[in-house]
């Protein structure tokens, strides 16, 4: 008795699944027909009916071919008799297809990165440089990425290379070396607008490396070395100028104070005698030197008064 109840419940459950599946398939066919603005034709309806009968007759084995699973990061684009099924891409999770007349393609929705190969670019100021970059993008609309372009990934890579050449060709070498962030933003905007009809969203573009010709590198290094040497000479000249001014100020102060000259004279003798044990003999008495200095100072003042 229990077995009969269980088998009856199982049969009812299977019938419900079949009815639900058939209804969804009918809705998909009708909506696809309306969305295309035409009819799938007599042959299309015949194939569709035969597929439904095949599913019903071979149930539940046919469910293995009808039920498909896509991951959280994937979407399934379904084509029925060559036409895109309305409602957009399916997933994530379970979805149903009709064997023999439905086909589907899985699309990865995760962010993808790729390196743009080094591009030989002639800048605005006629300098040849090799520039490479990295691009981050993802599929935003799975149906558009399948129906509007043959290979969205390959097309995006080729477009990134041409966009890199076009953008950098309008820049000077100094702008390329100093304004990488601005160049990356311009490239990202241009690529995003160009790939929008393909269902692709470009999230980020980064300029990785700018390689200059060897001769240009040597010329720039020589120019930088010359600039450093010129700067060093300017600093040394400024130091000598400041030292000369300080010596002039010190000489003026010592000229106004004869005692300062005598003190400086004694300090010099003290320094000389500190290095080695030596005896210093003054050729002239200190008092005579003071008298001479006073006489020299008085004569200088008299001469200035006459003038």
XYZ file of N, CA and C in Angstrom, residues 161-254:
282
model
N 45.122 47.471 -28.990
C 46.422 47.785 -29.602
C 46.317 49.004 -30.516
N 45.276 49.062 -31.343
C 45.127 50.209 -32.245
C 44.808 51.491 -31.482
N 44.018 51.375 -30.424
C 43.697 52.562 -29.619
C 44.939 53.103 -28.928
N 45.811 52.214 -28.455
C 47.056 52.653 -27.821
C 47.912 53.449 -28.804
N 48.017 52.979 -30.033
C 48.806 53.709 -31.034
C 48.163 55.050 -31.380
N 46.851 55.061 -31.525
C 46.170 56.304 -31.908
C 46.263 57.368 -30.823
N 46.098 56.966 -29.563
C 46.123 57.942 -28.466
C 47.529 58.488 -28.258
N 48.525 57.620 -28.222
C 49.893 58.077 -27.964
C 50.482 58.818 -29.155
N 49.947 58.595 -30.347
C 50.441 59.316 -31.513
C 50.129 60.797 -31.483
N 49.198 61.216 -30.639
C 48.843 62.636 -30.515
C 49.544 63.314 -29.338
N 50.458 62.601 -28.669
C 51.130 63.145 -27.491
C 52.613 63.362 -27.767
N 53.180 64.348 -27.059
C 54.631 64.539 -27.074
C 55.293 63.540 -26.136
N 56.611 63.393 -26.297
C 57.340 62.453 -25.455
C 57.249 62.853 -23.988
N 57.358 64.129 -23.698
C 57.273 64.582 -22.306
C 55.907 64.277 -21.706
N 54.841 64.403 -22.503
C 53.498 64.092 -22.008
C 53.339 62.598 -21.749
N 53.920 61.773 -22.600
C 53.831 60.323 -22.402
C 54.549 59.909 -21.128
N 55.694 60.535 -20.847
C 56.474 60.161 -19.669
C 55.871 60.693 -18.375
N 55.171 61.813 -18.429
C 54.687 62.450 -17.199
C 53.193 62.291 -16.959
N 52.384 62.108 -18.020
C 50.921 62.078 -17.868
C 50.363 60.699 -18.183
N 50.915 59.673 -17.563
C 50.435 58.314 -17.828
C 49.003 58.118 -17.333
N 48.670 58.710 -16.210
C 47.321 58.547 -15.668
C 46.279 59.136 -16.615
N 46.561 60.303 -17.166
C 45.626 60.917 -18.118
C 45.495 60.075 -19.380
N 46.614 59.572 -19.882
C 46.581 58.729 -21.081
C 45.783 57.455 -20.817
N 45.958 56.853 -19.646
C 45.208 55.639 -19.308
C 43.709 55.913 -19.265
N 43.331 57.058 -18.696
C 41.906 57.406 -18.621
C 41.320 57.628 -20.018
N 42.058 58.299 -20.891
C 41.575 58.532 -22.260
C 41.414 57.207 -23.001
N 42.376 56.300 -22.838
C 42.282 54.997 -23.489
C 41.098 54.198 -22.968
N 40.888 54.225 -21.648
C 39.769 53.483 -21.065
C 38.432 53.991 -21.584
N 38.275 55.311 -21.670
C 37.027 55.888 -22.170
C 36.806 55.535 -23.635
N 37.847 55.643 -24.437
C 37.723 55.347 -25.862
C 37.403 53.875 -26.110
N 38.089 52.986 -25.398
C 37.824 51.558 -25.564
C 36.422 51.188 -25.095
N 35.990 51.768 -23.979
C 34.670 51.446 -23.441
C 33.564 51.853 -24.412
N 33.713 53.018 -25.022
C 32.710 53.463 -25.995
C 32.703 52.578 -27.245
N 33.881 52.151 -27.689
C 33.960 51.346 -28.913
C 33.437 49.927 -28.706
N 33.625 49.364 -27.514
C 33.210 47.983 -27.257
C 31.824 47.877 -26.642
N 31.157 48.985 -26.402
C 29.813 48.930 -25.814
C 28.824 48.169 -26.698
N 28.818 48.323 -28.037
C 27.901 47.509 -28.857
C 28.194 46.018 -28.803
N 29.366 45.620 -28.351
C 29.706 44.207 -28.236
C 29.328 43.629 -26.879
N 28.768 44.447 -25.997
C 28.446 43.973 -24.661
C 29.650 43.851 -23.755
N 30.718 44.564 -24.070
C 31.967 44.514 -23.305
C 32.144 45.828 -22.558
N 32.545 45.740 -21.304
C 32.829 46.925 -20.496
C 34.306 46.924 -20.126
N 35.023 47.954 -20.559
C 36.444 48.111 -20.222
C 36.527 48.845 -18.891
N 37.065 48.181 -17.886
C 37.086 48.736 -16.536
C 38.330 49.563 -16.243
N 39.462 49.170 -16.814
C 40.708 49.860 -16.457
C 41.764 49.617 -17.527
N 42.580 50.634 -17.759
C 43.717 50.539 -18.682
C 44.928 51.152 -17.990
N 46.048 50.462 -18.031
C 47.278 50.955 -17.406
C 48.424 50.883 -18.414
N 49.144 51.994 -18.564
C 50.361 52.015 -19.385
C 51.501 51.449 -18.542
N 52.097 50.357 -18.987
C 53.092 49.667 -18.178
C 54.486 50.257 -18.332
N 54.977 50.319 -19.542
C 56.379 50.699 -19.740
C 56.510 51.499 -21.029
N 57.412 52.472 -20.993
C 57.744 53.284 -22.168
C 59.238 53.121 -22.412
N 59.593 52.456 -23.491
C 61.000 52.191 -23.803
C 61.466 53.131 -24.911
N 62.554 53.836 -24.620
C 63.115 54.804 -25.565
C 64.265 54.174 -26.342
N 64.598 54.702 -27.526
C 65.778 54.223 -28.253
C 67.056 54.461 -27.451
N 68.073 53.629 -27.696
C 69.320 53.715 -26.930
C 69.993 55.071 -27.130
N 70.019 55.562 -28.347
C 70.656 56.859 -28.603
C 69.939 57.980 -27.860
N 68.608 57.914 -27.825
C 67.856 58.942 -27.109
C 68.093 58.842 -25.607
N 68.216 57.625 -25.097
C 68.520 57.460 -23.674
C 69.871 58.075 -23.330
N 70.873 57.853 -24.199
C 72.194 58.439 -23.946
C 72.133 59.960 -24.003
N 71.398 60.501 -24.970
C 71.286 61.958 -25.082
C 70.596 62.551 -23.862
N 69.539 61.890 -23.395
C 68.834 62.390 -22.211
C 69.711 62.283 -20.966
N 70.506 61.199 -20.875
C 71.411 61.063 -19.736
C 72.485 62.144 -19.757
N 73.029 62.433 -20.953
C 74.032 63.497 -21.058
C 73.430 64.853 -20.715
N 72.210 65.085 -21.152
C 71.549 66.352 -20.829
C 71.318 66.487 -19.327
N 70.905 65.397 -18.697
C 70.690 65.441 -17.251
C 72.003 65.657 -16.503
N 73.092 65.017 -16.988
C 74.398 65.201 -16.352
C 74.875 66.639 -16.497
N 74.678 67.223 -17.674
C 75.071 68.621 -17.876
C 74.264 69.554 -16.982
N 72.980 69.256 -16.826
C 72.149 70.089 -15.951
C 72.615 69.992 -14.504
N 73.000 68.775 -14.064
C 73.503 68.618 -12.693
C 74.820 69.365 -12.498
N 75.725 69.272 -13.486
C 76.998 69.986 -13.367
C 76.785 71.496 -13.337
N 75.887 71.991 -14.180
C 75.609 73.434 -14.178
C 75.039 73.871 -12.837
N 74.165 73.067 -12.291
C 73.596 73.402 -10.985
C 74.664 73.400 -9.899
N 75.586 72.426 -9.961
C 76.661 72.377 -8.970
C 77.565 73.605 -9.073
N 77.857 74.041 -10.297
C 78.687 75.237 -10.467
C 77.983 76.480 -9.935
N 76.697 76.572 -10.175
C 75.946 77.722 -9.654
C 75.977 77.741 -8.136
N 75.797 76.568 -7.531
C 75.822 76.499 -6.064
C 77.202 76.870 -5.532
N 78.284 76.365 -6.202
C 79.637 76.700 -5.758
C 79.908 78.195 -5.897
N 79.457 78.791 -7.005
C 79.657 80.235 -7.196
C 78.900 81.041 -6.145
N 77.679 80.602 -5.831
C 76.922 81.298 -4.786
C 77.624 81.191 -3.439
N 78.232 80.010 -3.169
C 78.969 79.855 -1.914
C 80.193 80.748 -1.852
N 80.926 80.843 -2.961
C 82.091 81.729 -2.989
C 81.684 83.187 -2.827
N 80.564 83.543 -3.436
C 80.092 84.922 -3.304
C 79.738 85.247 -1.856
N 79.070 84.332 -1.198
C 78.725 84.560 0.210
C 79.985 84.615 1.075
N 80.972 83.730 0.772
C 82.213 83.747 1.546
C 82.971 85.053 1.334
N 82.984 85.557 0.104
C 83.668 86.827 -0.172
C 83.011 87.977 0.581
N 81.691 87.969 0.613
C 80.994 89.016 1.359
C 81.307 88.934 2.845
N 81.379 87.720 3.370
C 81.697 87.565 4.787
C 83.115 88.038 5.082
N 84.080 87.711 4.174
C 85.452 88.173 4.380
C 85.543 89.691 4.305
N 84.789 90.277 3.380
C 84.803 91.732 3.259
C 84.253 92.380 4.528
N 83.161 91.836 5.043
C 82.595 92.387 6.275
C 83.574 92.232 7.438
N 84.258 91.078 7.500
C 85.233 90.872 8.578
C 86.409 91.836 8.447
N 86.863 92.057 7.211
C 87.973 92.994 7.000
C 87.576 94.411 7.391
N 86.346 94.794 7.071
C 85.883 96.130 7.457
C 85.834 96.284 8.969
N 85.372 95.251 9.651
C 85.297 95.319 11.119
C 86.690 95.397 11.719
N 87.614 94.589 11.189
C 88.974 94.601 11.735
C 89.691 95.901 11.409
